[in-house]
mmCIF file of C-alpha atoms in Angstrom:
data_model
loop_
_atom_site.group_PDB
_atom_site.id
_atom_site.type_symbol
_atom_site.label_atom_id
_atom_site.label_comp_id
_atom_site.label_asym_id
_atom_site.label_seq_id
_atom_site.Cartn_x
_atom_site.Cartn_y
_atom_site.Cartn_z
ATOM 1 C CA ASP J 1 41.114 -31.717 55.645
ATOM 2 C CA THR J 2 39.904 -31.149 52.068
ATOM 3 C CA GLU J 3 38.082 -27.998 52.770
ATOM 4 C CA VAL J 4 38.345 -24.379 51.834
ATOM 5 C CA THR J 5 36.689 -22.170 54.329
ATOM 6 C CA GLN J 6 35.604 -18.599 53.636
ATOM 7 C CA THR J 7 34.414 -15.879 56.140
ATOM 8 C CA PRO J 8 31.959 -14.163 56.371
ATOM 9 C CA LYS J 9 29.236 -16.038 54.707
ATOM 10 C CA HIS J 10 27.387 -12.702 53.907
ATOM 11 C CA LEU J 11 28.568 -9.247 54.101
ATOM 12 C CA VAL J 12 26.584 -5.964 53.586
ATOM 13 C CA MET J 13 28.729 -2.772 53.362
ATOM 14 C CA GLY J 14 28.327 0.757 52.403
ATOM 15 C CA MET J 15 30.309 2.412 49.590
ATOM 16 C CA THR J 16 32.568 4.226 52.124
ATOM 17 C CA ASN J 17 33.303 1.150 54.283
ATOM 18 C CA LYS J 18 36.500 -0.953 54.426
ATOM 19 C CA LYS J 19 36.042 -4.740 54.906
ATOM 20 C CA SER J 20 37.964 -7.834 54.340
ATOM 21 C CA LEU J 21 37.085 -11.245 53.081
ATOM 22 C CA LYS J 22 39.034 -14.265 54.336
ATOM 23 C CA CYS J 23 39.887 -17.616 52.879
ATOM 24 C CA GLU J 24 41.788 -20.629 54.508
ATOM 25 C CA GLN J 25 42.921 -23.903 53.330
ATOM 26 C CA HIS J 26 44.930 -26.635 55.055
ATOM 27 C CA MET J 27 45.528 -28.961 52.169
ATOM 28 C CA GLY J 28 49.048 -27.756 51.538
ATOM 29 C CA HIS J 29 48.006 -26.176 48.222
ATOM 30 C CA ARG J 30 50.396 -23.469 46.935
ATOM 31 C CA ALA J 31 48.054 -21.800 44.545
ATOM 32 C CA MET J 32 45.111 -19.735 45.746
ATOM 33 C CA TYR J 33 42.494 -17.880 43.682
ATOM 34 C CA TRP J 34 39.759 -15.234 44.031
ATOM 35 C CA TYR J 35 36.842 -15.369 41.758
ATOM 36 C CA LYS J 36 33.854 -13.006 41.332
ATOM 37 C CA GLN J 37 30.549 -14.475 40.235
ATOM 38 C CA LYS J 38 27.533 -12.319 39.424
ATOM 39 C CA ALA J 39 24.129 -13.883 39.484
ATOM 40 C CA LYS J 40 23.439 -16.442 36.613
ATOM 41 C CA LYS J 41 26.995 -16.090 35.382
ATOM 42 C CA PRO J 42 30.011 -18.103 35.589
ATOM 43 C CA PRO J 43 32.907 -17.307 38.018
ATOM 44 C CA GLU J 44 35.326 -14.688 36.775
ATOM 45 C CA LEU J 45 39.033 -14.998 37.859
ATOM 46 C CA MET J 46 40.250 -11.956 39.666
ATOM 47 C CA PHE J 47 43.587 -12.944 41.294
ATOM 48 C CA VAL J 48 45.899 -15.855 41.429
ATOM 49 C CA TYR J 49 48.586 -16.313 44.217
ATOM 50 C CA SER J 50 51.333 -18.925 43.670
ATOM 51 C CA TYR J 51 53.707 -19.596 46.550
ATOM 52 C CA GLU J 52 52.331 -16.532 48.340
ATOM 53 C CA LYS J 53 53.202 -14.187 45.569
ATOM 54 C CA LEU J 54 50.621 -12.505 43.310
ATOM 55 C CA SER J 55 51.088 -13.940 39.855
ATOM 56 C CA ILE J 56 47.841 -12.932 38.080
ATOM 57 C CA ASN J 57 45.710 -9.718 38.342
ATOM 58 C CA GLU J 58 43.071 -9.847 35.879
ATOM 59 C CA SER J 59 42.757 -6.025 35.587
ATOM 60 C CA VAL J 60 40.854 -5.848 38.785
ATOM 61 C CA PRO J 61 40.179 -2.283 39.996
ATOM 62 C CA SER J 62 42.447 -1.119 42.924
ATOM 63 C CA ARG J 63 39.454 -0.934 45.280
ATOM 64 C CA PHE J 64 40.051 -4.748 45.553
ATOM 65 C CA SER J 65 43.271 -5.497 47.295
ATOM 66 C CA PRO J 66 44.412 -9.096 47.755
ATOM 67 C CA GLU J 67 46.798 -10.299 50.362
ATOM 68 C CA CYS J 68 48.416 -13.661 51.087
ATOM 69 C CA PRO J 69 49.857 -13.643 54.605
ATOM 70 C CA ASN J 70 50.993 -17.250 54.427
ATOM 71 C CA SER J 71 50.499 -20.427 52.292
ATOM 72 C CA SER J 72 47.131 -21.218 54.070
ATOM 73 C CA LEU J 73 45.513 -17.703 54.091
ATOM 74 C CA LEU J 74 44.151 -15.485 51.553
ATOM 75 C CA ASN J 75 42.498 -12.125 52.157
ATOM 76 C CA LEU J 76 40.648 -9.729 49.891
ATOM 77 C CA HIS J 77 40.462 -6.220 51.207
ATOM 78 C CA LEU J 78 37.599 -4.127 50.010
ATOM 79 C CA HIS J 79 37.507 -0.290 50.042
ATOM 80 C CA ALA J 80 35.153 2.215 48.403
ATOM 81 C CA LEU J 81 33.230 -0.386 46.533
ATOM 82 C CA GLN J 82 30.393 0.294 44.121
ATOM 83 C CA PRO J 83 26.907 -1.309 44.133
ATOM 84 C CA GLU J 84 27.950 -3.143 40.960
ATOM 85 C CA ASP J 85 30.569 -4.954 42.936
ATOM 86 C CA SER J 86 27.792 -6.922 44.783
ATOM 87 C CA ALA J 87 28.362 -10.543 43.878
ATOM 88 C CA LEU J 88 29.390 -13.925 45.223
ATOM 89 C CA TYR J 89 33.097 -13.979 45.882
ATOM 90 C CA LEU J 90 34.685 -17.376 45.734
ATOM 91 C CA CYS J 91 38.061 -18.551 46.885
ATOM 92 C CA ALA J 92 39.693 -21.595 45.492
ATOM 93 C CA SER J 93 42.968 -23.485 46.031
ATOM 94 C CA SER J 94 45.007 -26.045 44.052
ATOM 95 C CA GLN J 95 48.327 -27.966 44.324
ATOM 96 C CA GLU J 96 50.224 -26.015 41.828
ATOM 97 C CA ARG J 97 49.607 -23.450 39.235
ATOM 98 C CA PHE J 98 51.992 -24.782 36.658
ATOM 99 C CA ILE J 99 52.271 -28.611 36.257
ATOM 100 C CA GLN J 100 53.032 -30.792 33.422
ATOM 101 C CA SER J 101 49.635 -32.501 33.594
ATOM 102 C CA SER J 102 46.394 -30.701 32.670
ATOM 103 C CA TYR J 103 44.826 -31.959 36.011
ATOM 104 C CA ASN J 104 44.974 -29.313 38.483
ATOM 105 C CA GLU J 105 41.634 -29.549 40.340
ATOM 106 C CA GLN J 106 40.550 -26.364 42.088
ATOM 107 C CA PHE J 107 38.841 -26.734 45.445
ATOM 108 C CA PHE J 108 36.339 -24.055 46.066
ATOM 109 C CA GLY J 109 35.057 -22.447 49.279
ATOM 110 C CA PRO J 110 31.423 -21.736 49.890
ATOM 111 C CA GLY J 111 31.747 -18.109 48.963
ATOM 112 C CA THR J 112 30.989 -14.757 50.554
ATOM 113 C CA ARG J 113 27.762 -13.014 49.305
ATOM 114 C CA LEU J 114 28.657 -9.450 49.088
ATOM 115 C CA THR J 115 26.096 -6.666 49.017
ATOM 116 C CA VAL J 116 27.194 -3.058 48.502
ATOM 117 C CA LEU J 117 24.550 -0.473 49.291
ATOM 118 C CA ALA O 1 36.053 -16.976 20.563
ATOM 119 C CA GLN O 2 34.373 -18.829 23.487
ATOM 120 C CA LYS O 3 36.691 -21.510 24.834
ATOM 121 C CA ILE O 4 33.730 -23.372 26.556
ATOM 122 C CA THR O 5 30.123 -23.518 25.181
ATOM 123 C CA GLN O 6 27.177 -24.757 27.094
ATOM 124 C CA THR O 7 24.111 -24.360 24.860
ATOM 125 C CA GLN O 8 21.445 -25.417 27.357
ATOM 126 C CA PRO O 9 20.549 -22.680 29.718
ATOM 127 C CA GLY O 10 18.083 -24.912 31.539
ATOM 128 C CA MET O 11 17.191 -28.601 31.626
ATOM 129 C CA PHE O 12 14.532 -30.574 33.256
ATOM 130 C CA VAL O 13 14.668 -34.363 34.040
ATOM 131 C CA GLN O 14 12.277 -36.714 35.824
ATOM 132 C CA GLU O 15 13.613 -38.141 39.018
ATOM 133 C CA LYS O 16 15.390 -41.499 38.510
ATOM 134 C CA GLU O 17 15.941 -40.726 34.748
ATOM 135 C CA ALA O 18 19.335 -40.030 33.126
ATOM 136 C CA VAL O 19 20.166 -36.676 31.713
ATOM 137 C CA THR O 20 22.918 -35.359 29.467
ATOM 138 C CA LEU O 21 24.385 -31.831 29.818
ATOM 139 C CA ASP O 22 26.225 -30.554 26.788
ATOM 140 C CA CYS O 23 29.624 -28.900 26.635
ATOM 141 C CA THR O 24 31.817 -28.119 23.672
ATOM 142 C CA TYR O 25 35.293 -26.570 23.817
ATOM 143 C CA ASP O 26 37.812 -24.844 21.735
ATOM 144 C CA THR O 27 41.540 -24.992 22.203
ATOM 145 C CA SER O 28 44.583 -25.530 19.978
ATOM 146 C CA ASP O 29 46.528 -26.837 22.915
ATOM 147 C CA PRO O 30 47.044 -30.659 22.567
ATOM 148 C CA SER O 31 47.113 -31.084 26.363
ATOM 149 C CA TYR O 32 44.169 -29.917 28.354
ATOM 150 C CA GLY O 33 41.707 -30.986 31.062
ATOM 151 C CA LEU O 34 37.970 -30.726 31.262
ATOM 152 C CA PHE O 35 36.152 -30.388 34.468
ATOM 153 C CA TRP O 36 32.512 -30.436 35.526
ATOM 154 C CA TYR O 37 31.408 -28.458 38.575
ATOM 155 C CA LYS O 38 28.062 -28.420 40.359
ATOM 156 C CA GLN O 39 26.850 -25.306 42.061
ATOM 157 C CA PRO O 40 23.796 -25.538 44.252
ATOM 158 C CA SER O 41 21.971 -22.466 45.427
ATOM 159 C CA SER O 42 24.233 -22.264 48.437
ATOM 160 C CA GLY O 43 26.900 -21.064 46.168
ATOM 161 C CA GLU O 44 29.636 -23.662 46.699
ATOM 162 C CA MET O 45 31.303 -25.033 43.482
ATOM 163 C CA ILE O 46 31.550 -28.863 43.899
ATOM 164 C CA PHE O 47 33.919 -30.695 41.735
ATOM 165 C CA LEU O 48 32.232 -33.613 39.939
ATOM 166 C CA ILE O 49 34.489 -35.220 37.471
ATOM 167 C CA TYR O 50 37.681 -34.595 35.337
ATOM 168 C CA GLN O 51 38.694 -35.786 31.842
ATOM 169 C CA GLY O 52 42.295 -35.354 30.443
ATOM 170 C CA SER O 53 42.726 -34.871 26.791
ATOM 171 C CA TYR O 54 44.987 -37.881 26.582
ATOM 172 C CA ASP O 55 42.847 -40.173 28.604
ATOM 173 C CA GLN O 56 41.771 -43.139 26.505
ATOM 174 C CA GLN O 57 38.652 -43.905 28.436
ATOM 175 C CA ASN O 58 35.741 -41.709 29.447
ATOM 176 C CA ALA O 59 35.848 -40.651 33.095
ATOM 177 C CA THR O 60 33.294 -42.015 35.473
ATOM 178 C CA GLU O 61 32.588 -41.031 39.117
ATOM 179 C CA GLY O 62 29.671 -42.749 40.648
ATOM 180 C CA ARG O 63 26.381 -41.608 38.854
ATOM 181 C CA TYR O 64 28.447 -39.139 36.852
ATOM 182 C CA SER O 65 30.151 -40.055 33.573
ATOM 183 C CA LEU O 66 31.680 -37.911 30.875
ATOM 184 C CA ASN O 67 30.978 -38.621 27.320
ATOM 185 C CA PHE O 68 34.315 -37.403 25.787
ATOM 186 C CA GLN O 69 34.360 -37.001 21.991
ATOM 187 C CA LYS O 70 37.789 -35.470 21.151
ATOM 188 C CA ALA O 71 37.316 -35.090 17.492
ATOM 189 C CA ARG O 72 34.009 -33.251 18.134
ATOM 190 C CA LYS O 73 35.593 -31.346 20.972
ATOM 191 C CA SER O 74 32.707 -32.243 23.177
ATOM 192 C CA ALA O 75 32.607 -33.344 26.814
ATOM 193 C CA ASN O 76 29.054 -33.898 27.886
ATOM 194 C CA LEU O 77 28.123 -34.720 31.349
ATOM 195 C CA VAL O 78 25.813 -37.740 31.928
ATOM 196 C CA ILE O 79 24.012 -37.980 35.347
ATOM 197 C CA SER O 80 22.339 -41.304 35.811
ATOM 198 C CA ALA O 81 19.391 -42.014 38.107
ATOM 199 C CA SER O 82 18.712 -38.421 38.836
ATOM 200 C CA GLN O 83 18.005 -37.320 42.373
ATOM 201 C CA LEU O 84 16.111 -34.291 43.675
ATOM 202 C CA GLY O 85 19.456 -33.112 45.217
ATOM 203 C CA ASP O 86 20.849 -32.969 41.717
ATOM 204 C CA SER O 87 18.901 -29.808 41.122
ATOM 205 C CA ALA O 88 21.746 -27.172 40.634
ATOM 206 C CA MET O 89 23.646 -25.159 38.270
ATOM 207 C CA TYR O 90 26.394 -27.278 36.296
ATOM 208 C CA PHE O 91 29.434 -25.635 34.840
ATOM 209 C CA CYS O 92 31.780 -27.102 32.454
ATOM 210 C CA ALA O 93 35.428 -25.854 32.584
ATOM 211 C CA MET O 94 38.652 -26.239 30.841
ATOM 212 C CA ARG O 95 42.294 -25.941 31.747
ATOM 213 C CA GLU O 96 45.048 -25.841 29.193
ATOM 214 C CA THR O 97 48.341 -27.226 30.501
ATOM 215 C CA GLY O 98 50.367 -24.411 31.900
ATOM 216 C CA ALA O 99 47.591 -21.979 31.820
ATOM 217 C CA ASN O 100 46.624 -19.796 34.838
ATOM 218 C CA ASN O 101 42.995 -20.483 35.369
ATOM 219 C CA LEU O 102 39.917 -22.399 34.436
ATOM 220 C CA PHE O 103 37.729 -21.244 31.554
ATOM 221 C CA PHE O 104 34.136 -21.720 32.524
ATOM 222 C CA GLY O 105 31.069 -22.181 30.268
ATOM 223 C CA THR O 106 27.930 -20.122 31.042
ATOM 224 C CA GLY O 107 26.312 -23.040 32.847
ATOM 225 C CA THR O 108 23.190 -25.248 32.628
ATOM 226 C CA ARG O 109 20.469 -25.029 35.388
ATOM 227 C CA LEU O 110 19.258 -28.622 36.017
ATOM 228 C CA THR O 111 15.854 -29.091 37.638
ATOM 229 C CA VAL O 112 14.943 -32.593 38.710
ATOM 230 C CA ILE O 113 11.206 -33.061 38.882
ATOM 231 C CA PRO O 114 9.687 -35.573 41.452
#
């Protein structure tokens, strides 16, 4: 299984809602990532989990709250979002975050298209 | 300074022709990796090809090859025999050894014309 799955595929929410994005992989990867991608822009790293512990938070507002319940799952909890948070949210996984080789291919999921009204 | 530069916002290619997508990078780390990803309109980032900084030969994967010129710090993607399904956004990315993440370029939108 070389797939990263993400649910839901599309999400529309109001600014007062609470919702969660889910990501799952069964490749035995120990690093998982959340990216945010605005239209016509490259992905921007939000969070990195390594061995189920948060290792990187790229100054993301607290209205985004990541969670890694186990090595296969990664959630992103959303609360009180703003319309400018509308974007494609991509999850990725890789074998290890720190390795001697520069090769550390990240496998991406299909993304969740989020619209905040 | 930008770590990855893609100077072609859009490219057109005739079906069955070859096309080169440009990518230059900037790093002082002697050990790094370069990646190309394809992103169709569906959104998924699809890994295409990888080149390590110490690799002696240019990477190839099917119709994809990477023209790696280390002294010029360029890693151009060559797609041979273009197909309509190659129409997508293409991102060049770099990972420095021990770094936390991939640095992405701004992307090139490729359109294959029948």
